[in-house]
Every structure is written in structure tokens, then in C-alpha cells.
Short mmCIF file of C-alpha atoms in Angstrom, two decimals:
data_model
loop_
_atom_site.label_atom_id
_atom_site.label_comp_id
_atom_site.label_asym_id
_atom_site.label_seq_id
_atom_site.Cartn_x
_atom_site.Cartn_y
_atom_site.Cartn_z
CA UNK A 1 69.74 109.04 16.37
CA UNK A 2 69.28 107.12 13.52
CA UNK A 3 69.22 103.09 13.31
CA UNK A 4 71.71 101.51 10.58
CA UNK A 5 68.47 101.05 8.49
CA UNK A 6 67.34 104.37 8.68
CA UNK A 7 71.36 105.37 7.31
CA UNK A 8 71.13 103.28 5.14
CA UNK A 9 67.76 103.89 3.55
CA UNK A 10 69.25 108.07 3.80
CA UNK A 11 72.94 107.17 2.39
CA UNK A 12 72.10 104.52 -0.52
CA UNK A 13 69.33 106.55 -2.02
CA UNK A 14 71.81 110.09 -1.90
CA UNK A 15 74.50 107.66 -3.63
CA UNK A 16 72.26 106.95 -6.53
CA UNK A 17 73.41 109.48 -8.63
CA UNK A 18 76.84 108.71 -8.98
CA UNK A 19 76.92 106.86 -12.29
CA UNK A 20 80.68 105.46 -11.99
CA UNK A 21 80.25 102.31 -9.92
CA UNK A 22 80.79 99.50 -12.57
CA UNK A 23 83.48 96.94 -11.42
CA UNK A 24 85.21 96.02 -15.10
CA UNK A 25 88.96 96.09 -14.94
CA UNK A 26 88.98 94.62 -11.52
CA UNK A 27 91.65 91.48 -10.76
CA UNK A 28 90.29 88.01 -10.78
CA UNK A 29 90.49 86.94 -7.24
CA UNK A 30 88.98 83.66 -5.79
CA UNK A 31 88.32 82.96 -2.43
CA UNK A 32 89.50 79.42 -2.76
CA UNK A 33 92.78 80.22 -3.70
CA UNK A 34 92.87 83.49 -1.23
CA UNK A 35 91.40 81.96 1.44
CA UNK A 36 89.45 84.60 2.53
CA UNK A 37 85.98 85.73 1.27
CA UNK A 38 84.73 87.16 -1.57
CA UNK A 39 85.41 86.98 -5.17
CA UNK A 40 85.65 88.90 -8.43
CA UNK A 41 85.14 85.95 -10.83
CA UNK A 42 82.87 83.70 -11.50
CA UNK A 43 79.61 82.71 -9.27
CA UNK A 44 80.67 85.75 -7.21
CA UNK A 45 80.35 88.25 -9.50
CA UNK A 46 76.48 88.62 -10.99
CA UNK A 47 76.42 91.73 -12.28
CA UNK A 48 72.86 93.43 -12.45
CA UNK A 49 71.79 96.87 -13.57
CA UNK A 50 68.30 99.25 -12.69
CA UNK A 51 66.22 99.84 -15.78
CA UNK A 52 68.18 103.18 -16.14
CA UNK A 53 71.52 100.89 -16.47
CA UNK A 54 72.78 101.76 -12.83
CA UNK A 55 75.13 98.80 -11.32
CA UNK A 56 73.12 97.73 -8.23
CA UNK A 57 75.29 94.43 -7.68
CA UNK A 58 77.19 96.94 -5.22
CA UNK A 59 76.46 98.16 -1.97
CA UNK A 60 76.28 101.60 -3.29
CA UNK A 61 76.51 104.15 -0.58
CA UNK A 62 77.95 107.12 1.00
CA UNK A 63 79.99 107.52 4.42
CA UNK A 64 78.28 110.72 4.93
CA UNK A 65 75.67 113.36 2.94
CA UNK A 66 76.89 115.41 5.54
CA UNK A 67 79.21 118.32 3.07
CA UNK A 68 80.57 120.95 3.43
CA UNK A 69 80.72 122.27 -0.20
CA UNK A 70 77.97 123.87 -2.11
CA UNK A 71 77.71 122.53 -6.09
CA UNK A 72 74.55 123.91 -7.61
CA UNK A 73 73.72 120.16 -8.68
CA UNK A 74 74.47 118.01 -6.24
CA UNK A 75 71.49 117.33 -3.59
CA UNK A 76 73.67 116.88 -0.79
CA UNK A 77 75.26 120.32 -0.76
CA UNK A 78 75.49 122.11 2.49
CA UNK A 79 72.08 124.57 1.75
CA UNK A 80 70.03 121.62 1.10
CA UNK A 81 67.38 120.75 3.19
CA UNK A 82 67.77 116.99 2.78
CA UNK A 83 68.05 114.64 6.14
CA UNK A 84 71.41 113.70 7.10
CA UNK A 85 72.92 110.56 8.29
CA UNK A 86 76.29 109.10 8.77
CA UNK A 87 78.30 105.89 8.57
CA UNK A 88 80.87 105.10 11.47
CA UNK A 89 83.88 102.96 9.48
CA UNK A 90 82.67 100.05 11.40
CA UNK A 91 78.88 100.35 10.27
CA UNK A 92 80.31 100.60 6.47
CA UNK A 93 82.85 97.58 6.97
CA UNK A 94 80.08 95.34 9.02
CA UNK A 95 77.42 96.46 6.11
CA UNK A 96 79.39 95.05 3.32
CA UNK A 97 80.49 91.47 4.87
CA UNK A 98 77.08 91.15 5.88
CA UNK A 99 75.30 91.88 2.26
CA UNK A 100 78.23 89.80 1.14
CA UNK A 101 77.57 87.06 3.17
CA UNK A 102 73.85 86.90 1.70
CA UNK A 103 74.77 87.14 -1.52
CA UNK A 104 73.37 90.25 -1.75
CA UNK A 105 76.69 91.89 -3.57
CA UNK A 106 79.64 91.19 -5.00
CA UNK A 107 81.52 94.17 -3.34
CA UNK A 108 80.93 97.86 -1.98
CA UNK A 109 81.19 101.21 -4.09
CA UNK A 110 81.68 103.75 -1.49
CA UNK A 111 81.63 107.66 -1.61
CA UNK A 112 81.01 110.71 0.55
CA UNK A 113 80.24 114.36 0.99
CA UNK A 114 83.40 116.24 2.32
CA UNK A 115 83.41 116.29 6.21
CA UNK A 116 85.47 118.83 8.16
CA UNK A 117 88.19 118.67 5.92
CA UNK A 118 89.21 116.41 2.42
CA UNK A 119 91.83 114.64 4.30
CA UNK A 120 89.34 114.18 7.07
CA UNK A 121 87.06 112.45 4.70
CA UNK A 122 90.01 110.12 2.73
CA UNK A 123 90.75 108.96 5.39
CA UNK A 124 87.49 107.45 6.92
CA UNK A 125 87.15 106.21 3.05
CA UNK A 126 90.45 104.74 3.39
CA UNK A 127 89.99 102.93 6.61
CA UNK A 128 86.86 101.19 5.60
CA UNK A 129 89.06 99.69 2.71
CA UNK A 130 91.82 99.15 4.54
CA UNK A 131 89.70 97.08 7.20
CA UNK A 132 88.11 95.15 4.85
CA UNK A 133 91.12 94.48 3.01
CA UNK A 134 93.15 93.57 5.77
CA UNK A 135 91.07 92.57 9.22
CA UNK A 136 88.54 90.97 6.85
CA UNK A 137 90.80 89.42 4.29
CA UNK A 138 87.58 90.46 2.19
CA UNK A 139 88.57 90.05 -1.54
CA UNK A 140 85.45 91.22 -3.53
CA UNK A 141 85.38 94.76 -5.06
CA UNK A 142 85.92 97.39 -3.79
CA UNK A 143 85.40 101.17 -5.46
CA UNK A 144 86.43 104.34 -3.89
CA UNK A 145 85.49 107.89 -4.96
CA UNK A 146 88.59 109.97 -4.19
CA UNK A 147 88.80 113.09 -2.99
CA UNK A 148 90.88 115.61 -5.25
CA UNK A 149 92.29 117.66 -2.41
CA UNK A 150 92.91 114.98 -0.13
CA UNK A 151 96.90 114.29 0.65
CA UNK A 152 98.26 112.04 -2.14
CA UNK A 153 99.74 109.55 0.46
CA UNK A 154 95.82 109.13 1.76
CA UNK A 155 95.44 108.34 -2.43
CA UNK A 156 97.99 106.14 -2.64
CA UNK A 157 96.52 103.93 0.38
CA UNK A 158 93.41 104.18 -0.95
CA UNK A 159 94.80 102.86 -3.96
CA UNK A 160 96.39 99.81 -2.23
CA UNK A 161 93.30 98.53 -1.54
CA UNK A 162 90.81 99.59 -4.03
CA UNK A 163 90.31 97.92 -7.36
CA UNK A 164 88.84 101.26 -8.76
CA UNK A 165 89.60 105.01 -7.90
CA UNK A 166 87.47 107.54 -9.86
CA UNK A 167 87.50 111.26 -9.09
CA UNK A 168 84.68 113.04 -10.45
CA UNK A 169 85.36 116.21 -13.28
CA UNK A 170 81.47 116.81 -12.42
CA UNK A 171 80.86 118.77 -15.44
CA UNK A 172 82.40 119.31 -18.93
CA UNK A 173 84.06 122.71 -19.06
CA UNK A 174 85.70 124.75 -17.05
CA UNK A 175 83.83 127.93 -16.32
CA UNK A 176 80.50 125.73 -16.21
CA UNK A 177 82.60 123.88 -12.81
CA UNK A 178 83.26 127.19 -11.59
CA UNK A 179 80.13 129.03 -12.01
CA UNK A 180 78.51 125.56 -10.61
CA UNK A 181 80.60 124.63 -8.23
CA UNK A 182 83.10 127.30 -7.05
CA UNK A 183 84.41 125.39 -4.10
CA UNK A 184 86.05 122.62 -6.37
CA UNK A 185 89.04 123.11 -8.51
CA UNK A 186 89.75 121.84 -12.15
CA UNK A 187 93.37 122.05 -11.86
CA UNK A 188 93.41 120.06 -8.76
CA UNK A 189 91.17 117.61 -9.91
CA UNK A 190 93.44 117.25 -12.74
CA UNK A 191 96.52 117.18 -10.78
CA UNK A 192 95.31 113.96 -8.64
CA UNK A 193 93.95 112.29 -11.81
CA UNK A 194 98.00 112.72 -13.15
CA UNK A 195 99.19 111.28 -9.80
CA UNK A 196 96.73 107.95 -9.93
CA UNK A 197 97.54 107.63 -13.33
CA UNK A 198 101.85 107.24 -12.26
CA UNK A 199 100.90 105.28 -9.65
CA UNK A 200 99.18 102.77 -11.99
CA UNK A 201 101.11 102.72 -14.30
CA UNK A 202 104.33 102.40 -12.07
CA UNK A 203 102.58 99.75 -9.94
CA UNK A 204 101.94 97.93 -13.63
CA UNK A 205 105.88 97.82 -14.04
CA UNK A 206 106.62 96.45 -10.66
CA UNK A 207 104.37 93.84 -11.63
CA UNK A 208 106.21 92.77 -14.59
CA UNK A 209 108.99 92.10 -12.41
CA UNK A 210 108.03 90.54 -9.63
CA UNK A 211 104.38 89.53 -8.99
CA UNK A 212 104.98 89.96 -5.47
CA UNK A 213 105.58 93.46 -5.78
CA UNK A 214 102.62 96.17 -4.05
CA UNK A 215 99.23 96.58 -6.30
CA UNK A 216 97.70 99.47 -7.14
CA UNK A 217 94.26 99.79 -8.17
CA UNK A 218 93.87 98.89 -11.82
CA UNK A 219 92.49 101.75 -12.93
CA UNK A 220 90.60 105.16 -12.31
CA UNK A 221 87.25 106.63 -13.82
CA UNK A 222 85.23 109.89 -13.97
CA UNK A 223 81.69 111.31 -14.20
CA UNK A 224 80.59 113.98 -16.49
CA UNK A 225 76.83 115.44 -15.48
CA UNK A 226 75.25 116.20 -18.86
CA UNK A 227 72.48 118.69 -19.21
CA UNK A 228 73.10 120.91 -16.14
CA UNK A 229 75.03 123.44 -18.16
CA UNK A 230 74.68 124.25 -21.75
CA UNK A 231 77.74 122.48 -23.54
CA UNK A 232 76.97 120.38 -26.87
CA UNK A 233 77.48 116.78 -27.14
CA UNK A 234 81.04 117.30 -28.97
CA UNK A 235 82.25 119.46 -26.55
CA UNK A 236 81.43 116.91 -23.67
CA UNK A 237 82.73 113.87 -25.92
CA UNK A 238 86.23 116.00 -26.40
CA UNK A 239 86.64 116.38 -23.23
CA UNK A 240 86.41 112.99 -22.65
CA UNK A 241 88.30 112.20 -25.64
CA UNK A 242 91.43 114.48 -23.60
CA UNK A 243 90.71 112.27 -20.14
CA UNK A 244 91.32 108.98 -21.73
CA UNK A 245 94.41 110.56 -23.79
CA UNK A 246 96.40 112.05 -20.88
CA UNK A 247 94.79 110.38 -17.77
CA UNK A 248 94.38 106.91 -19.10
CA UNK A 249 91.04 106.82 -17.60
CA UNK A 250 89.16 103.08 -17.60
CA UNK A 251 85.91 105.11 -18.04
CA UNK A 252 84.01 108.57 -18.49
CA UNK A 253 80.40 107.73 -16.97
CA UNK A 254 78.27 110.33 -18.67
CA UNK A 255 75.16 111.05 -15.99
CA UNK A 256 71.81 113.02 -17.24
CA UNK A 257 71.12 115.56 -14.79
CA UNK A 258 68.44 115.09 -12.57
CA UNK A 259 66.08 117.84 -10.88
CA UNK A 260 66.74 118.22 -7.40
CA UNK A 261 64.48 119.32 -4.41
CA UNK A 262 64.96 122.83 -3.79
CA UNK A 263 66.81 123.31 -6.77
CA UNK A 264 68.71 126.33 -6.90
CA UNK A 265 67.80 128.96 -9.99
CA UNK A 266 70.68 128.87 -12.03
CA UNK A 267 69.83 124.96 -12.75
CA UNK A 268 67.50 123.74 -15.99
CA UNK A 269 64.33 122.69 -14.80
CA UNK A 270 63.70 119.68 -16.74
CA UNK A 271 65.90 117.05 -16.92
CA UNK A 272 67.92 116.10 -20.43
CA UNK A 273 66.49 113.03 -22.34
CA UNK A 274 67.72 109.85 -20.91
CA UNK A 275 68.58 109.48 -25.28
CA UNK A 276 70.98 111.76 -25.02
CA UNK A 277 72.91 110.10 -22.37
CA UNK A 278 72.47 106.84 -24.19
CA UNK A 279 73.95 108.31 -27.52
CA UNK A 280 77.00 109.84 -25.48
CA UNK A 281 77.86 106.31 -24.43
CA UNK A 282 77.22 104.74 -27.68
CA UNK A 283 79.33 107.59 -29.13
CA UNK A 284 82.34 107.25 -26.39
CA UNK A 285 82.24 103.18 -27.59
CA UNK A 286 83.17 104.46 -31.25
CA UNK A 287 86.28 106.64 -30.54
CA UNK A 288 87.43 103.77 -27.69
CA UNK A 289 86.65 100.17 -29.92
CA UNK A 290 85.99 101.09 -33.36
CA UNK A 291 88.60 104.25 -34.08
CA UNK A 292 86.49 107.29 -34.67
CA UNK A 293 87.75 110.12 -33.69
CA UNK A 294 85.40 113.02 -32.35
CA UNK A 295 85.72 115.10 -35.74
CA UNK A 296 84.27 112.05 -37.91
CA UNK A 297 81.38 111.51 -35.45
CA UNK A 298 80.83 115.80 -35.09
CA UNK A 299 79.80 115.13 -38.72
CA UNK A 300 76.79 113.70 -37.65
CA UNK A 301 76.07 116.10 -35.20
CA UNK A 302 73.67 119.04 -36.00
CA UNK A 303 74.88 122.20 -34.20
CA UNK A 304 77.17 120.15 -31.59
CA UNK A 305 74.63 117.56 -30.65
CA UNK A 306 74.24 113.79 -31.69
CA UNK A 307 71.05 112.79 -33.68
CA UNK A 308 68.48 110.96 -31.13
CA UNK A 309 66.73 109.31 -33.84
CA UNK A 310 69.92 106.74 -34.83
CA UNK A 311 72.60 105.59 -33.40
CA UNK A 312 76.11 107.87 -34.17
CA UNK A 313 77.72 105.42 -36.28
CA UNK A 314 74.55 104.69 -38.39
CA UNK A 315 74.16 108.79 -38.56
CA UNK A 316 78.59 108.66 -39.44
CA UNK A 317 77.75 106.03 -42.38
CA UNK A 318 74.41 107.71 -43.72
CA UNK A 319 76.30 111.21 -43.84
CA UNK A 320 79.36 109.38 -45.87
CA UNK A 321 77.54 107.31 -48.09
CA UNK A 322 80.56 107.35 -50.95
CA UNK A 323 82.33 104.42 -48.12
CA UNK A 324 79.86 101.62 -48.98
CA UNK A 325 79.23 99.32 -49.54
CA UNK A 326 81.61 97.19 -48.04
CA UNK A 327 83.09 93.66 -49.53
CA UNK A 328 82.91 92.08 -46.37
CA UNK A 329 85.31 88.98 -47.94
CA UNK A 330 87.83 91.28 -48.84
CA UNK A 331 87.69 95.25 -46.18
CA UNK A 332 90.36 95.45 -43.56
CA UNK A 333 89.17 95.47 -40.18
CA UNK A 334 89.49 99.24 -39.40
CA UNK A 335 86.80 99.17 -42.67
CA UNK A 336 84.45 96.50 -40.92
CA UNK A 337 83.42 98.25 -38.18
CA UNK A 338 82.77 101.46 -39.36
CA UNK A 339 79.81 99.14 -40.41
CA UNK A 340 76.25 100.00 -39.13
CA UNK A 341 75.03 96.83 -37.19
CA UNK A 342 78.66 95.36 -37.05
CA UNK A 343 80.23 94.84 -33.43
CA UNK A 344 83.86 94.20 -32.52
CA UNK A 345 83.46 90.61 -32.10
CA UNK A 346 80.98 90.00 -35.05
CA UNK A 347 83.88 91.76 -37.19
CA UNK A 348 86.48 89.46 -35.01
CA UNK A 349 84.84 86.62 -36.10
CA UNK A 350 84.38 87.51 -39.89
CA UNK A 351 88.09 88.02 -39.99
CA UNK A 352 88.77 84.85 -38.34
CA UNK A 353 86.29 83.24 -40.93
CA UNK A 354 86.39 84.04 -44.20
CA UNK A 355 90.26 82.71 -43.86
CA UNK A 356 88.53 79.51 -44.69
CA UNK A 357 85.27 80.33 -46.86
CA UNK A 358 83.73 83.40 -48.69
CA UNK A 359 80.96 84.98 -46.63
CA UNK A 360 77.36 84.52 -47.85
CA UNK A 361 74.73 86.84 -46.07
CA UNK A 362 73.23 83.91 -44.39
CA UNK A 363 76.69 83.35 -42.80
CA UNK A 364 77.07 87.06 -42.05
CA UNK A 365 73.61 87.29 -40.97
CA UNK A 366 74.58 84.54 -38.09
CA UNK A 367 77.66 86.50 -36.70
CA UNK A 368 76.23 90.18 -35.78
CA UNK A 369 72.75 91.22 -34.65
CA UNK A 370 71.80 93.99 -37.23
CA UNK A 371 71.85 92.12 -40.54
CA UNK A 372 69.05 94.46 -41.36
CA UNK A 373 70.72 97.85 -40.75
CA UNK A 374 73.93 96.53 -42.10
CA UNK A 375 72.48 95.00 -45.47
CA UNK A 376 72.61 98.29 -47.74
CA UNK A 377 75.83 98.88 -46.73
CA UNK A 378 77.49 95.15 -47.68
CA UNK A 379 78.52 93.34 -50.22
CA UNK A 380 78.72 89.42 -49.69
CA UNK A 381 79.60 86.62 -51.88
CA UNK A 382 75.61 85.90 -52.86
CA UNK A 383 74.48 90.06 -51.46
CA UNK A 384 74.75 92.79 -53.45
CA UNK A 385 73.03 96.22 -51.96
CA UNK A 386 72.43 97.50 -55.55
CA UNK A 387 71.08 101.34 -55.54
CA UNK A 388 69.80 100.64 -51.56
CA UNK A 389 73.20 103.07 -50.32
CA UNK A 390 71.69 105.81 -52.81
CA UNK A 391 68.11 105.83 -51.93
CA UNK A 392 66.68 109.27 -50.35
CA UNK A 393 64.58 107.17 -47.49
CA UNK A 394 67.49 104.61 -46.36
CA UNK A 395 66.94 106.85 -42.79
CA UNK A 396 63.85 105.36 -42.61
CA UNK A 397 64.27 101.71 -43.70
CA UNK A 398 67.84 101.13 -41.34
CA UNK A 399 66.58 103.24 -38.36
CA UNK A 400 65.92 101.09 -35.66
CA UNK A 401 62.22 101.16 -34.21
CA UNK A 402 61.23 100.91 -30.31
CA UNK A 403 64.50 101.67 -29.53
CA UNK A 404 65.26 101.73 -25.47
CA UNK A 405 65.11 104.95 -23.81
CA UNK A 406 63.22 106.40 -26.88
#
């Protein structure tokens, strides 16, 4: 029988690849007004992230790695020969007020391997929520991995606790899930993202009318695992591109696949670059902030997958040269930040400026971060790029050097 410490050693390091844990989108809550403890705003919430950009401001665990399924991938599957351990709803509940209480978190992301059945296993993820929530009056985060088979009246208690719901679409395409992981079922996965989605959103237009009316969780996420299968870059960003459009998802985490002990044959042996998964995020930001739609940044792509060496919009702008440069007194916004080195609130605060004066570089300069990669592709009242936009090596000079994860 294992101690709490030994469970937890066993359950928090099986949870570490689950990507989707990060608490945006959650209500602000304070425990001053509430009068119960924890918080999603200010001192309470210190967000902090492992070197590979993991949240670890949660406790990040699982009930169970106890499962019943068997996904190719996944490391707690029922053939492997990992040690087991399992959470009691009590351990979980006692866990997370006690990290709380040391400042140790700011809430509790909680997942599990499927145990005797999916309802079975809602459940026991409901209950710790629903104890928290209710015996505890504990108001920090709280994240639930849902189970796609599970009853949708376990979902929608899960939801009436839990800031986040995510449900997993594991892997990009369809036939890569089911040679993968035969035991799990697109079209039910889809069918409970739908059903969180109308609950949201109908729990958004009680709101309107009465803030006393029942919350729902403010939003639901997924996690894609790149580089277990062979599907491009484009084929994993349109699929995301579909979740966000007809599931209204918060997020698509985007997780490199990692070699697992005892890995079965059908698997890659080495793991993808950690790049790639950087340049699928960086990518997802354009099409969700700055209006590019997967087409425009496929033109960048060389046989379906985005260039490692620059960043996709720097690859959009160096394949469509005949855009720039860019009067940054006088482009619309849309126009601004298709702008290598330009950010939303950099162009935000352009707008908002040169209302009052024309923009000099210097004054550009102090309102984004990447003066250098943006400077052949400006113009400015005292800046003009002259033949810089035409020149073969421009790759070379804008490229960023060092860059993280390179």
C-alpha cells in the first residue's frame, strides 16, 4: 500500500504529459469578497511554467493511472508495465487545500485513466470538484479532463464546478485515432465537445439576465499529440482551425510526442523537435489574433510543414514580399500585424498613437520588441526600407538568432 507521497510522486509525474492545464479564461474570484479560500486574481494567482512551458502553478495530477484502455501513446495504458497508484476523492480534495494553504498553487488540474467504467471515472472526477467547491467553499481553479463517454448529466456537474473542461482529440486525424487508439471514438469525442459547447454558451445567456443564474465553466480545451503519427503541420493546424470554428474551443494545446518505456512498435522512436511544437503554437496565435487563415500560412510551409528556421509570419511576409513595406502612419490594422516583429498590442498602441503624431522609428522602435526584424518591412515618417524588402539574403539578416528551443 502506498503512502500519499508515494501516489503522489506515481500520479503527478504520469500527469505530466497532458499539455492542457493553463488556467486563462477562468472568473475573477476573491476570497475576500467570497469568503472562502482561494483566489483567481491577483496575489493568488502566480502563474509559473517548466523550461518546456508546462503550467506547474497547478497541482497537476491524476485520480488514477490505473486504465482500462490501450492507446499506443499513452504510458498509462493497460499493457504497460508502469507502477500504479490511486487517489481516494478525499486524498485529491485534502491534497489541494493543503498545497493551497502553502502557497504552493493556485488551484488543481485533475485527470485520470478510465476505471471500471467512464461514468465510473466522471464521477470520482466530479466529486472531488464538487467537494471542494461546496464542503470547502474553495474558490481557486479548478480544471477537469472530461471523459467523452461519460453520461452528459456527470458533464454538466462537472461543469458546475469547474472553470475549465477539456476533452482530449489525442491526435489529428481520424484513422491515425483509430489505428492508435481503437478503444476511443472521434464521433463521440465530438459529440461531448458539441454538448459543453451549448452548455456554455446557454449558461453565458442566463448570465446576461440574471447574474444569479447557474455557471458553467467558461470554457473547454483540447490536446493534439504531434509527431506520433505522420500528419503535416497544416493538416494538424486545420484541424484545429475546425475545433475553434464549430466547438468554440478556448484552446488546442499542441503536445510533442514523447518516447515511452516499452513503447509499442507502431510508435516513432525519436521524439519530434520541441521547434516544431513551438511553431504550431506560434502558428495557431496567427489564425486566432492576427487573421491568417491556414491557406496564407500553408504558403510558407514546404510539403505541409512550417519552416523551423523563422517564425510563420516572418516565413508568410518573406514569401509575399510585393505587401511591404508598410506606412505604419497610414496601414489599417488588419495590415499592421501581418508585420514581422509587430504584436497585437504594439499595433494597439500605434493605432492609438499616431492619432496625435506621425510615427518616427525611434517611436516605433519603443512600442514592439522586433524593431530589427520589422525594419525592412516599414515605412515611418524619418524610415524608409529602400531596396532592403528586395534583397536575396533578407532570410538571413531578419532571422532571429539563439532562438528558444532551437
Amino acid at each position: 500500500m502506498e503512502t500519499v507521497l508515494e501516489k503522489l510522486a506515481i500520479l503527478a509525474d504520469a500527469a505530466k504529459y497532458d499539455a492542457s492545464c493553463a488556467s486563462s479564461g477562468a472568473e475573477k474570484r476573491n476570497s475576500m469578497a467570497s469568503k472562502a479560500i482561494g483566489s483567481t486574481e491577483g496575489m493568488g494567482i502566480c502563474h509559473a511554467y517548466a523550461p518546456d512551458g508546462r503550467c506547474i502553478s497547478l497541482l497537476k495530477i491524476l485520480l488514477t493511472n490505473y486504465c482500462q484502455f490501450d492507446c499506443h501513446y499513452c504510458v498509462n495504458r493497460v499493457s504497460s508495465n508502469v507502477r500504479r497508484a490511486r487517489f481516494s476523492v478525499k486524498e485529491v480534495v485534502d491534497l489541494t487545500l493543503g498545497f493551497y494553504q502553502r502557497n504552493y498553487i493556485e488551484g488543481l488540474f485533475l485527470s485520470s485513466g478510465i476505471i471500471r467504467s467512464p461514468d465510473y471515472t466522471m464521477e470520482q472526477l466530479v466529486r472531488v470538484a464538487e467537494s471542494l467547491r461546496r464542503e470547502h467553499k474553495f474558490a481557486g481553479y479548478i480544471h477537469l479532463k472530461t471523459i467523452p463517454d461519460a453520461d452528459p448529466l456527470l458533464l454538466a456537474r462537472a461543469g458546475a464546478v469547474a472553470d475549465r473542461l477539456s476533452i482530449n482529440v489525442e491526435l489529428p486525424r481520424e484513422e491515425s485515432l483509430a489505428r492508435l487508439a481503437p478503444q476511443k471514438n472521434p464521433e463521440r469525442i465530438r459529440r461531448a465537445m458539441g454538448g459543453i459547447r451549448l452548455k456554455i454558451e446557454e449558461a453565458k445567456e442566463a448570465r446576461k439576465e440574471s447574474r444569479h443564474a447557474p455557471r458553467f465553466s467558461t470554457g473547454q480545451s483540447t490536446q493534439m499529440i504531434i509527431g506520433a503519427d505522420s500528419t503535416d503541420d497544416l493538416a494538424i493546424l486545420g484541424s484545429a482551425a475546425n475545433l475553434y470554428g464549430n466547438y468554440k474551443l478556448s484552446r488546442v494545446y499542441y503536445s510533442a510526442f514523447s518516447p515511452i518505456p516499452d513503447a509499442s512498435a507502431v510508435l516513432p522512436l525519436m521524439r519530434p523537435p520541441l521547434m516544431r511544437e513551438h511553431r504550431l503554437y506560434q502558428a495557431d496565435w496567427l489564425m486566432r489574433f492576427y487573421g491568417f487563415a491556414v491557406e496564407e500560412i500553408a504558403t510558407g510551409a514546404v510539403g505541409g510543414m512550417l519552416d523551423l528556421g523563422v517564425d510563420p509570419k516572418l516565413a508568410w511576409a518573406l514569401q509575399h514580399r510585393e505587401c511591404f513595406p508598410v506606412d505604419v502612419n497610414r496601414a489599417a490594422r488588419e495590415v499592421l500585424l501581418r508585420v514581422p516583429g509587430f504584436g497585437t498590442k504594439s499595433v494597439k498602441q500605434m493605432l492609438s498613437s499616431r492619432r496625435w503624431r506621425s510615427l518616427r522609428l525611434e517611436d516605433v522602435s519603443r512600442l514592439c520588441r522586433g524593431i530589427k526584424t520589422a525594419m525592412p518591412f516599414i515605412v515611418t515618417a524619418d524610415w524608409q526600407p529602400g531596396a532592403a524588402i528586395d534583397r536575396l539574403d533578407l532570410r538571413e539578416k531578419v532571422a532571429p538568432q539563439g532562438e528558444l528551443f532551437a
